[in-house]
mmCIF file of C-alpha atoms in Angstrom:
data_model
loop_
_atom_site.group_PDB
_atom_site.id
_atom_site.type_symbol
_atom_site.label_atom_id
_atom_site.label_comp_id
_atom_site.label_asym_id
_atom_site.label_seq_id
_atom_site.Cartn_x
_atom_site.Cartn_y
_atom_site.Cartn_z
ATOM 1 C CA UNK A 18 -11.914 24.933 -31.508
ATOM 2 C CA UNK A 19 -12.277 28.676 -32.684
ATOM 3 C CA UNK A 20 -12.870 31.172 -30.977
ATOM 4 C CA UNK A 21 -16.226 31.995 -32.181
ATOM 5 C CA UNK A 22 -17.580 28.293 -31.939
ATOM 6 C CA UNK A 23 -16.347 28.483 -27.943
ATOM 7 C CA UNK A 24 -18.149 31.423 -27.600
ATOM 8 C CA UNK A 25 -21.098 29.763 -29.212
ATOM 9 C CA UNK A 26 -21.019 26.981 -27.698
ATOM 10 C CA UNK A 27 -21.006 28.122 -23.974
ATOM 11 C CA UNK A 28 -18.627 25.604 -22.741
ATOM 12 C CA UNK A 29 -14.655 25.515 -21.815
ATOM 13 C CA UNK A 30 -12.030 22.936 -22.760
ATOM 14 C CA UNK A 31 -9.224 21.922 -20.354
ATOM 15 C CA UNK A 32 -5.318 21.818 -21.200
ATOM 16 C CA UNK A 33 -3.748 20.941 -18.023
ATOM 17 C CA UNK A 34 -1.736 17.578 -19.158
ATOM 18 C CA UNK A 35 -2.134 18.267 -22.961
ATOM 19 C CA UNK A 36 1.424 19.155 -23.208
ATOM 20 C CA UNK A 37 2.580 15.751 -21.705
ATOM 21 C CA UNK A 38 1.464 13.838 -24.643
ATOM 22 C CA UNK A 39 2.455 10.302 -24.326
ATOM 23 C CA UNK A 40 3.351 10.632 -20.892
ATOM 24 C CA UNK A 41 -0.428 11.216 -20.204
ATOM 25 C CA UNK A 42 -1.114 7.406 -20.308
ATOM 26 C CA UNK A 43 1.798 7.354 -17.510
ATOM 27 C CA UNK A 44 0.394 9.821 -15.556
ATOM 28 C CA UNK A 45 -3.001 7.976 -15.662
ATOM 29 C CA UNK A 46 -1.595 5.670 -14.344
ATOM 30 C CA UNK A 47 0.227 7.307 -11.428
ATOM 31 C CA UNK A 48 -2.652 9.470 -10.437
ATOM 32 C CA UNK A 49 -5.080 6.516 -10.955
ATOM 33 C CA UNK A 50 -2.935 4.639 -7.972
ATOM 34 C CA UNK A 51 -3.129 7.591 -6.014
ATOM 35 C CA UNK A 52 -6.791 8.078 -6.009
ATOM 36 C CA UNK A 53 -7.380 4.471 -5.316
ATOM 37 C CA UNK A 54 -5.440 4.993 -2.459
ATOM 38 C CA UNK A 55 -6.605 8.066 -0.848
ATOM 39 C CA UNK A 56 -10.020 6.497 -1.662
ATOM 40 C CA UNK A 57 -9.377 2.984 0.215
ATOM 41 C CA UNK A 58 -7.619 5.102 3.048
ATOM 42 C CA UNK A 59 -10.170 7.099 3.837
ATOM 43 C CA UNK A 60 -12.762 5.188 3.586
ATOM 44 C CA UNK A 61 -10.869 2.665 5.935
ATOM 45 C CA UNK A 62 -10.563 5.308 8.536
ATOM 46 C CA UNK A 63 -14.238 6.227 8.327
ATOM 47 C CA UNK A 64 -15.301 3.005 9.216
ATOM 48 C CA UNK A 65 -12.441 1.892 11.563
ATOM 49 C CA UNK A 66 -13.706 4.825 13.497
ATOM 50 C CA UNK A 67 -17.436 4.133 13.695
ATOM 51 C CA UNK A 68 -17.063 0.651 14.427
ATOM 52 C CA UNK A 69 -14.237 0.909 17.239
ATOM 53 C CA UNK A 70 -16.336 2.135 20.076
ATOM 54 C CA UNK A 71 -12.444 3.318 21.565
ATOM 55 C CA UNK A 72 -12.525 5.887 18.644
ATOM 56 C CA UNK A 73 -16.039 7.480 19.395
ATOM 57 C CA UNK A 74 -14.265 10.952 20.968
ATOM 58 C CA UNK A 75 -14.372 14.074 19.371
ATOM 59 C CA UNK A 76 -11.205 14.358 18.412
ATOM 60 C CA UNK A 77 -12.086 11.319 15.917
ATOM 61 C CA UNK A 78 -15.090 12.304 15.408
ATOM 62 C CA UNK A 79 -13.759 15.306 13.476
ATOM 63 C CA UNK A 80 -11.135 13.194 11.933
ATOM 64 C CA UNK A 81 -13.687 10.738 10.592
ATOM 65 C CA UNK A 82 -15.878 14.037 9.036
ATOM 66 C CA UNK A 83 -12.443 15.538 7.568
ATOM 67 C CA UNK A 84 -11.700 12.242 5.762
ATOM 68 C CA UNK A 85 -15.208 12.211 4.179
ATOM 69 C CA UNK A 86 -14.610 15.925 3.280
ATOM 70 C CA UNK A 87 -11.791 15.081 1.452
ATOM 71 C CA UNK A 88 -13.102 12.037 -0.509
ATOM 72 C CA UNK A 89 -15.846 14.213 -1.790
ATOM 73 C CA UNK A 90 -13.248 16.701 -2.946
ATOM 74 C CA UNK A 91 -11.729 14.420 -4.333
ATOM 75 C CA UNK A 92 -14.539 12.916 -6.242
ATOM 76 C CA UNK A 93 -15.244 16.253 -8.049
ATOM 77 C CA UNK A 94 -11.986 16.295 -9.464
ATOM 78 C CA UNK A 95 -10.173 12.910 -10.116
ATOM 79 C CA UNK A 96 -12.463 11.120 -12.427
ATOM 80 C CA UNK A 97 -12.980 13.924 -14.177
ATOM 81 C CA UNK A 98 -8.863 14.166 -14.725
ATOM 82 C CA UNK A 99 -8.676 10.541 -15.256
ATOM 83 C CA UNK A 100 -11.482 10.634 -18.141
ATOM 84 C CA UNK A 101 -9.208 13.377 -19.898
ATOM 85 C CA UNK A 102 -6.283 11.799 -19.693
ATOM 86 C CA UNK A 103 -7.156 8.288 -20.663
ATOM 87 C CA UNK A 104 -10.220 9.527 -23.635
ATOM 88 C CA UNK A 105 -8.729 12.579 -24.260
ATOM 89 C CA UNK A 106 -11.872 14.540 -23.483
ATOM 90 C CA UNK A 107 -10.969 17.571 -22.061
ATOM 91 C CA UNK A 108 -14.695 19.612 -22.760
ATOM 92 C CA UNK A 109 -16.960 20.295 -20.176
ATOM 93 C CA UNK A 110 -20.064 22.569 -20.011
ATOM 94 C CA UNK A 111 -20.487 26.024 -18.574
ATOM 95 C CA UNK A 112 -22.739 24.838 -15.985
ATOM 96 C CA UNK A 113 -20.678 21.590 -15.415
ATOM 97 C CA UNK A 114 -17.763 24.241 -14.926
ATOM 98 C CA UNK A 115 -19.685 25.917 -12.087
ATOM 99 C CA UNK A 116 -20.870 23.053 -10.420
ATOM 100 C CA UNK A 117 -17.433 21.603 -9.749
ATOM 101 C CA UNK A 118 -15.886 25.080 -9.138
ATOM 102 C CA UNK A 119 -18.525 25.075 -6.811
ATOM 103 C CA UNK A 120 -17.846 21.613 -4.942
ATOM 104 C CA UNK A 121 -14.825 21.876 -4.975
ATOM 105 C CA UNK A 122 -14.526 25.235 -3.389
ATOM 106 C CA UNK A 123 -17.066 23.916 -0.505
ATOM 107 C CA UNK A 124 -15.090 20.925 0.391
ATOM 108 C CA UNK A 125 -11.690 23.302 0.411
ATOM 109 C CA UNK A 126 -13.269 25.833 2.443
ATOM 110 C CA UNK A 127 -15.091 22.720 5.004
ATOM 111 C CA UNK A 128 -11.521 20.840 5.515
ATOM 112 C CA UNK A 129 -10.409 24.599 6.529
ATOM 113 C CA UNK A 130 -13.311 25.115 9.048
ATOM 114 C CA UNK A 131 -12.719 21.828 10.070
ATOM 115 C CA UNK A 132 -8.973 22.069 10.803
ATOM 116 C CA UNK A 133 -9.366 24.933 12.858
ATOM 117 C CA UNK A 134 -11.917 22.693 15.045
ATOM 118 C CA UNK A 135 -9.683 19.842 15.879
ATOM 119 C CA UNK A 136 -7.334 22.722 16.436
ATOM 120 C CA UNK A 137 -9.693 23.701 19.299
ATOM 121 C CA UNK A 138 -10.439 20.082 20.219
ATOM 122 C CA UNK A 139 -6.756 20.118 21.159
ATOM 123 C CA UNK A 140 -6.889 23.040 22.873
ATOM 124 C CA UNK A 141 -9.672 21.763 25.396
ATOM 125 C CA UNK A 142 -7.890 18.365 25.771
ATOM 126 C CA UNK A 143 -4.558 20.018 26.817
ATOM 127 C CA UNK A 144 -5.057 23.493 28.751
ATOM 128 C CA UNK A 145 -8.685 22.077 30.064
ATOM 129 C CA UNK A 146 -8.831 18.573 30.375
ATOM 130 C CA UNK A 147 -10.672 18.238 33.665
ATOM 131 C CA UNK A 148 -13.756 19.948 31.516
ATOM 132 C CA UNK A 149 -13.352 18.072 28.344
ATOM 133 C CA UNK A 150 -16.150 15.857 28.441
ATOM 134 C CA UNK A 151 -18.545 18.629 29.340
ATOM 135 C CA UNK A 152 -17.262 21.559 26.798
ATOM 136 C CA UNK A 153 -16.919 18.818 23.840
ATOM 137 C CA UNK A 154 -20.093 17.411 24.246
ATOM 138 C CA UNK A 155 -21.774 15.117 21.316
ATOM 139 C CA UNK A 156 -24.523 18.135 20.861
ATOM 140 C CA UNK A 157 -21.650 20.358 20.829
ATOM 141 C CA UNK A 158 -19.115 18.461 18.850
ATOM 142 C CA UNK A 159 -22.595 18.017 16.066
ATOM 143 C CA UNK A 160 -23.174 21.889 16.078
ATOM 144 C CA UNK A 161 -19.349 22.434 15.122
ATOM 145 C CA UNK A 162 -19.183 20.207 12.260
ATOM 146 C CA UNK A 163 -22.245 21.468 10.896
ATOM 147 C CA UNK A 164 -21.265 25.113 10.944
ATOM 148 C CA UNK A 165 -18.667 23.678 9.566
ATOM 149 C CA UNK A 166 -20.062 22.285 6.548
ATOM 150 C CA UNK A 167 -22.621 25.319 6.045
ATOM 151 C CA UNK A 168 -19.742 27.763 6.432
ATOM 152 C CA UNK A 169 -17.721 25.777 3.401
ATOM 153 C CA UNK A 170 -21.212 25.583 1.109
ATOM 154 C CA UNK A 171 -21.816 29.061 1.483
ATOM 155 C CA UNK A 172 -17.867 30.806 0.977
ATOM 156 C CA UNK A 173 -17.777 27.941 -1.932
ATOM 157 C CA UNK A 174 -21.314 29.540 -3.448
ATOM 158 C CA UNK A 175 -19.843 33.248 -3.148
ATOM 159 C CA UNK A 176 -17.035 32.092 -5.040
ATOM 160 C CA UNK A 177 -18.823 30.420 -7.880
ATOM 161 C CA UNK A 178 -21.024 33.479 -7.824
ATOM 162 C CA UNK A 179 -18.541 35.782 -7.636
ATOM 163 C CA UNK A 180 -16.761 34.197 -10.797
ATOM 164 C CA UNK A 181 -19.466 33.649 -12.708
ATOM 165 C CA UNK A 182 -21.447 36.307 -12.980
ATOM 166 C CA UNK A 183 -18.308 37.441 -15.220
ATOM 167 C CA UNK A 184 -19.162 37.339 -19.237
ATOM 168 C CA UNK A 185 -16.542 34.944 -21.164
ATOM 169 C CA UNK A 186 -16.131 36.296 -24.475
ATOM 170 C CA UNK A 187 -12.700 36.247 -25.168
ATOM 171 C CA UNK A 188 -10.393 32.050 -24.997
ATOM 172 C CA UNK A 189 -12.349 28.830 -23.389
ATOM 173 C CA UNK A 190 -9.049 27.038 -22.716
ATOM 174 C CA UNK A 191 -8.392 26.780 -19.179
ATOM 175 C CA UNK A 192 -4.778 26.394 -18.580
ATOM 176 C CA UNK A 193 -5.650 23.817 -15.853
ATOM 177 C CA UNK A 194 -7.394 20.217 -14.926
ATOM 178 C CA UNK A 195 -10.462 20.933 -13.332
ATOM 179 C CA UNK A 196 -12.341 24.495 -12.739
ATOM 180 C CA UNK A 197 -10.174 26.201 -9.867
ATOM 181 C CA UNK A 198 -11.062 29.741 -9.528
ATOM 182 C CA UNK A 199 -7.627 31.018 -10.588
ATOM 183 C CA UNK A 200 -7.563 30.067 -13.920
ATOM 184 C CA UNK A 201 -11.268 30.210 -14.560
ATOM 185 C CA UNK A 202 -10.826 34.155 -13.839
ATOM 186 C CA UNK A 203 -7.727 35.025 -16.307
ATOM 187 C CA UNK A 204 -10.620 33.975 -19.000
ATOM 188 C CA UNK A 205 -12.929 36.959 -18.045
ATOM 189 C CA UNK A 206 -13.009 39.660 -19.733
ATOM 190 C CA UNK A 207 -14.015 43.190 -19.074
ATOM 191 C CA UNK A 208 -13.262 44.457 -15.697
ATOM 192 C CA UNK A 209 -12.537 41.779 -13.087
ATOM 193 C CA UNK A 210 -10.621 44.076 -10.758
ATOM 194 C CA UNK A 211 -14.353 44.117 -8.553
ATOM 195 C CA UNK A 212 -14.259 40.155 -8.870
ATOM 196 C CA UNK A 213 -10.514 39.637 -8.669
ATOM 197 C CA UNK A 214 -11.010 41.354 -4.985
ATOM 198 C CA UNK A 215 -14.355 39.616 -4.467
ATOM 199 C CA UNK A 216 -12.092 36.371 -4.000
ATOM 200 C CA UNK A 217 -9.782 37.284 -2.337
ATOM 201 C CA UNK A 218 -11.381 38.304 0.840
ATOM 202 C CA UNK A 219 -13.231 35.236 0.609
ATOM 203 C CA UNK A 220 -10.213 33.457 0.594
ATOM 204 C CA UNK A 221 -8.866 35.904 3.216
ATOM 205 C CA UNK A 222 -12.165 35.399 5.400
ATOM 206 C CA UNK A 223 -11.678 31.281 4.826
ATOM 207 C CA UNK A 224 -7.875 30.683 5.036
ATOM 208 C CA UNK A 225 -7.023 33.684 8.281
ATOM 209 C CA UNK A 226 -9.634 33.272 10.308
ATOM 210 C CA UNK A 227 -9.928 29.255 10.629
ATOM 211 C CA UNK A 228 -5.834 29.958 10.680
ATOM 212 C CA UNK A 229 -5.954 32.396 13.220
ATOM 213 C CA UNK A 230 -8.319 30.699 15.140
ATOM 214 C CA UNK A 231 -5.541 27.108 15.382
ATOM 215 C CA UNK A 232 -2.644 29.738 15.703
ATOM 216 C CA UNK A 233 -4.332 30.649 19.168
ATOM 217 C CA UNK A 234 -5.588 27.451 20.118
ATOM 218 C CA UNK A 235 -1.284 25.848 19.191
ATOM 219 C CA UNK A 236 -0.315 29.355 21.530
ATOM 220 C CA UNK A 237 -2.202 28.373 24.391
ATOM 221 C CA UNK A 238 -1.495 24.574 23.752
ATOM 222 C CA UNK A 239 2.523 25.755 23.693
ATOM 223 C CA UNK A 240 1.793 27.646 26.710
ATOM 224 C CA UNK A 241 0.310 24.912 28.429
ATOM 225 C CA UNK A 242 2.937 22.195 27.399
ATOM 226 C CA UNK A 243 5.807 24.035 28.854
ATOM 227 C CA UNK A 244 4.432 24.630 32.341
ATOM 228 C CA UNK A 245 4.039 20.779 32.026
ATOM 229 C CA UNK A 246 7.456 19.976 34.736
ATOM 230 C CA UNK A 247 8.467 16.526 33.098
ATOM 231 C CA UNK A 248 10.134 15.763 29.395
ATOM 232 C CA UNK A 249 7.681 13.141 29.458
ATOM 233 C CA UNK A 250 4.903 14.702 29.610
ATOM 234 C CA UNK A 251 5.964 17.264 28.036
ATOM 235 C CA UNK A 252 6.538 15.329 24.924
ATOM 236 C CA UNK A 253 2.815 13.195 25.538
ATOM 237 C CA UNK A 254 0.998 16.313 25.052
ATOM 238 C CA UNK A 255 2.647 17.795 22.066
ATOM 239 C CA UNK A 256 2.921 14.249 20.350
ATOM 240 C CA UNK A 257 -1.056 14.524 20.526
ATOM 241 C CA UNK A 258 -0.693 17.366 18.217
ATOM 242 C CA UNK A 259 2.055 16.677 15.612
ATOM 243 C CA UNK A 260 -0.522 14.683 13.329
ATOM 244 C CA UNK A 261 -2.974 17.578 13.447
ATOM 245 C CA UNK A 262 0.205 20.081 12.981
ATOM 246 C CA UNK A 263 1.643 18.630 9.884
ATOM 247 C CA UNK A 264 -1.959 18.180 8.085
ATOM 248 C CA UNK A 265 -2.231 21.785 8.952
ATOM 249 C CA UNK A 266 1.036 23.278 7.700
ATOM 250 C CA UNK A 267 0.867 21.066 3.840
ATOM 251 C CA UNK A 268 -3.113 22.180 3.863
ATOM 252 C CA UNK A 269 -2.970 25.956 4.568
ATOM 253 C CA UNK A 270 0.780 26.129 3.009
ATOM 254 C CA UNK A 271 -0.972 24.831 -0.608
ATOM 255 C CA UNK A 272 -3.963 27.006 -0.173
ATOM 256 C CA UNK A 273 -2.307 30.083 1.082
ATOM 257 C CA UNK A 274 -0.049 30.326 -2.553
ATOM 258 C CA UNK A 275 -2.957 29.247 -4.558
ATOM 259 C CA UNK A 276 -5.562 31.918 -3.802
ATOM 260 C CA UNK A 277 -3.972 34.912 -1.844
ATOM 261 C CA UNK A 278 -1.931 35.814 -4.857
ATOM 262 C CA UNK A 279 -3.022 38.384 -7.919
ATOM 263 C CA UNK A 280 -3.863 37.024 -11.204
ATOM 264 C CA UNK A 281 -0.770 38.602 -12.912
ATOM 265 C CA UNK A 282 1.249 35.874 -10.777
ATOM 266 C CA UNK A 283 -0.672 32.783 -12.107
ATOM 267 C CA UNK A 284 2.004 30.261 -13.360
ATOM 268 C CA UNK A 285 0.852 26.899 -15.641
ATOM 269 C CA UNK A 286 3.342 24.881 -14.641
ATOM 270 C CA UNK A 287 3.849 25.810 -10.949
ATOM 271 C CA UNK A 288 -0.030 26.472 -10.367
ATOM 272 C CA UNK A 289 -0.659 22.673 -11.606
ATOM 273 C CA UNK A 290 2.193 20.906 -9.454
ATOM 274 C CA UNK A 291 0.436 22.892 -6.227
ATOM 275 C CA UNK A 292 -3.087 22.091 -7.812
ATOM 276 C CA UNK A 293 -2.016 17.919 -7.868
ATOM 277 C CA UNK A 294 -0.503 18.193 -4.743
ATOM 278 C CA UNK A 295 -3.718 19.390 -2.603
ATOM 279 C CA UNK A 296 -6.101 17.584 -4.727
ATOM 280 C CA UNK A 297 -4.298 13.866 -5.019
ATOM 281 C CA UNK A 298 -1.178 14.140 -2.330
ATOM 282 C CA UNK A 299 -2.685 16.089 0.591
ATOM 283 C CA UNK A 300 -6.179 13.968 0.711
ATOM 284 C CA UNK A 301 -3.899 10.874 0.643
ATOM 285 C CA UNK A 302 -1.476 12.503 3.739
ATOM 286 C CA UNK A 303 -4.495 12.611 6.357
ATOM 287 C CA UNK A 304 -4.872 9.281 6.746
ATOM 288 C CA UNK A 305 -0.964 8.487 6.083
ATOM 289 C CA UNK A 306 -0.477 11.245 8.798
ATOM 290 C CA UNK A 307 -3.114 9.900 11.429
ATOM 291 C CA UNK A 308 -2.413 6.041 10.847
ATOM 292 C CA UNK A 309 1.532 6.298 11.429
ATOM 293 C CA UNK A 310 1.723 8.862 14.298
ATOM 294 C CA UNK A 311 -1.139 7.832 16.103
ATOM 295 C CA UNK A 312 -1.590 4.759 18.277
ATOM 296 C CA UNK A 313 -5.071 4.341 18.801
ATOM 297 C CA UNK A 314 -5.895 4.494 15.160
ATOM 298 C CA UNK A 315 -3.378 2.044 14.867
ATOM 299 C CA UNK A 316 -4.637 -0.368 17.232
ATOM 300 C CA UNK A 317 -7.947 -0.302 15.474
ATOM 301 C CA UNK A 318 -6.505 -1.150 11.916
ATOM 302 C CA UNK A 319 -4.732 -4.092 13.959
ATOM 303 C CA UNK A 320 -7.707 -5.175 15.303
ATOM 304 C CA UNK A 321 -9.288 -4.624 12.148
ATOM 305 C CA UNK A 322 -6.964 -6.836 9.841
ATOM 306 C CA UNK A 323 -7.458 -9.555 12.770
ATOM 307 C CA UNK A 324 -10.788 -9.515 12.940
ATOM 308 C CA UNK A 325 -10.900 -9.829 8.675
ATOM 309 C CA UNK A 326 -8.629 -12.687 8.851
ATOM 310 C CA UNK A 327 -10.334 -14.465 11.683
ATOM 311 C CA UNK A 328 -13.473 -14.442 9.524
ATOM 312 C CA UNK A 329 -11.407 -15.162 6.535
ATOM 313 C CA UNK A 330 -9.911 -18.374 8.428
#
């Protein structure tokens, strides 16, 4: 497409996997697996955690709310990548460009917010468990998922905004699968020094501050643990928080190199093995993560399968 008929026609075209020619068909295939799975796993946990009255705490609570989070994220991207690489239609519309920048921004910025409050769930459990039940009260436990959803809708508007209120006049090819803001912005033109900084302390405000806020919640945990007197014990408490930990580190690791980085440092190649790995690995590790390291999640998929065969028998 010319330049003067993309400019015309308002709309961008995607060439993420274009380069992989045959191989697209393979990774179709690969990626189709993977969303199937992430889909089936979370979905699993959602429901293994409403129906096991065991699992109605707050701590699963919040794991139940992240795993929805991340199928929605999911959903704004994947089929959208699979339709490209299997009918090779890589087109979408300015406003469909917006809309999933837009999504997709609010479920990134959501999983943060809600990271940081299972971080503090933790916290309460370990260095206050005599007042758990009080402080992490269902009203309470409500009020912090829903700032934390409101809190990811509104830094994921400002970022749409913030992007595209930019004019596009120059190349409609975004060097990517779906409508991140990195490479959305190295198609502005004029000056996007203003918006270039716009992002970034969104993504500053998002990524430090729900970071900040499980780095202190971890230091008092740590602090806590090691007054505990016995190995034991010691390694109870902290094995509470290795799930949590590792979600933590992949999540904000990704993130963190993605979008507190200038736009002379935007790689193809690189940017797109980070972009597959928080949009079709990292919503796959949660459950993974959660299912293997902890036991009462396990017990309910146990009881689970029995219960499905006993009706199947």
């Amino acid at each position: 497409m010319g330049q003067a008929n993309a400019t015309a026609w308002k709309g961008f075209v995607f060439l993420g996997f274009s380069s992989f020619g045959e191989l697209q068909f393979l990774l179709f295939a690969l990626f189709l697996l993977l969303y199937l799975a992430t889909l089936t796993a979370n979905v699993f946990i959602i429901v293994v955690i409403r129906l096991d009255s065991h699992l109605h705490t707050p701590m699963y609570l919040f794991l139940s709310f992240l795993s929805f989070s991340e199928t929605c994220y999911t959903l704004g991207i994947i089929p959208r990548m699979l339709s490209s690489l299997v009918m090779g239609d890589q087109a979408i519309s300015y406003v469909g460009c917006a809309t999933q920048m837009f999504f997709s921004a609010s479920w990134a910025c959501t999983d943060c917010f809600l990271l940081a409050v299972m971080g503090f769930d933790r916290y309460v459990a370990i260095c206050v468990p005599l007042h758990y039940a009080s402080r992490m009260s269902p009203a309470f436990c409500s009020q912090l998922v829903g700032t934390s959803f409101l809190s990811g809708y509104l830094f994921g508007l400002g970022m749409t905004l913030v992007i595209f209120r930019l004019p596009f006049c120059g190349s409609h090819e975004i060097q990517h699968f779906f409508c991140d803001t990195p490479p959305v912005l190295s198609l502005a033109c004029g000056d996007t020094g203003p918006s270039e900084l716009g992002i970034l302390i969104l993504s500053l405000l998002v990524l430090l501050v729900s970071f900040s806020l499980i780095t202190v919640s971890y230091a008092h945990i740590l602090t806590a643990i090691l007054r505990i007197s016995s190995a034991e014990g010691r390694k109870k408490a902290f094995s509470t928080c290795v799930s949590h930990l590792t979600v933590v580190v992949v999540h904000y690791g990704c993130a963190s190199f993605m979008y507190l980085r200038p736009k002379a440092s935007y790689s193809l190649e690189r940017d797109q093995l980070i972009a597959v790995t928080y949009t079709v690995v990292t919503p796959l590790l949660n459950p993974i993560v959660y299912s293997l390291r902890n036991r009462a999640v396990q017990t309910a998929l146990r009881s689970a399968f029995r219960g499905r065969l006993l009706r199947g028998g």
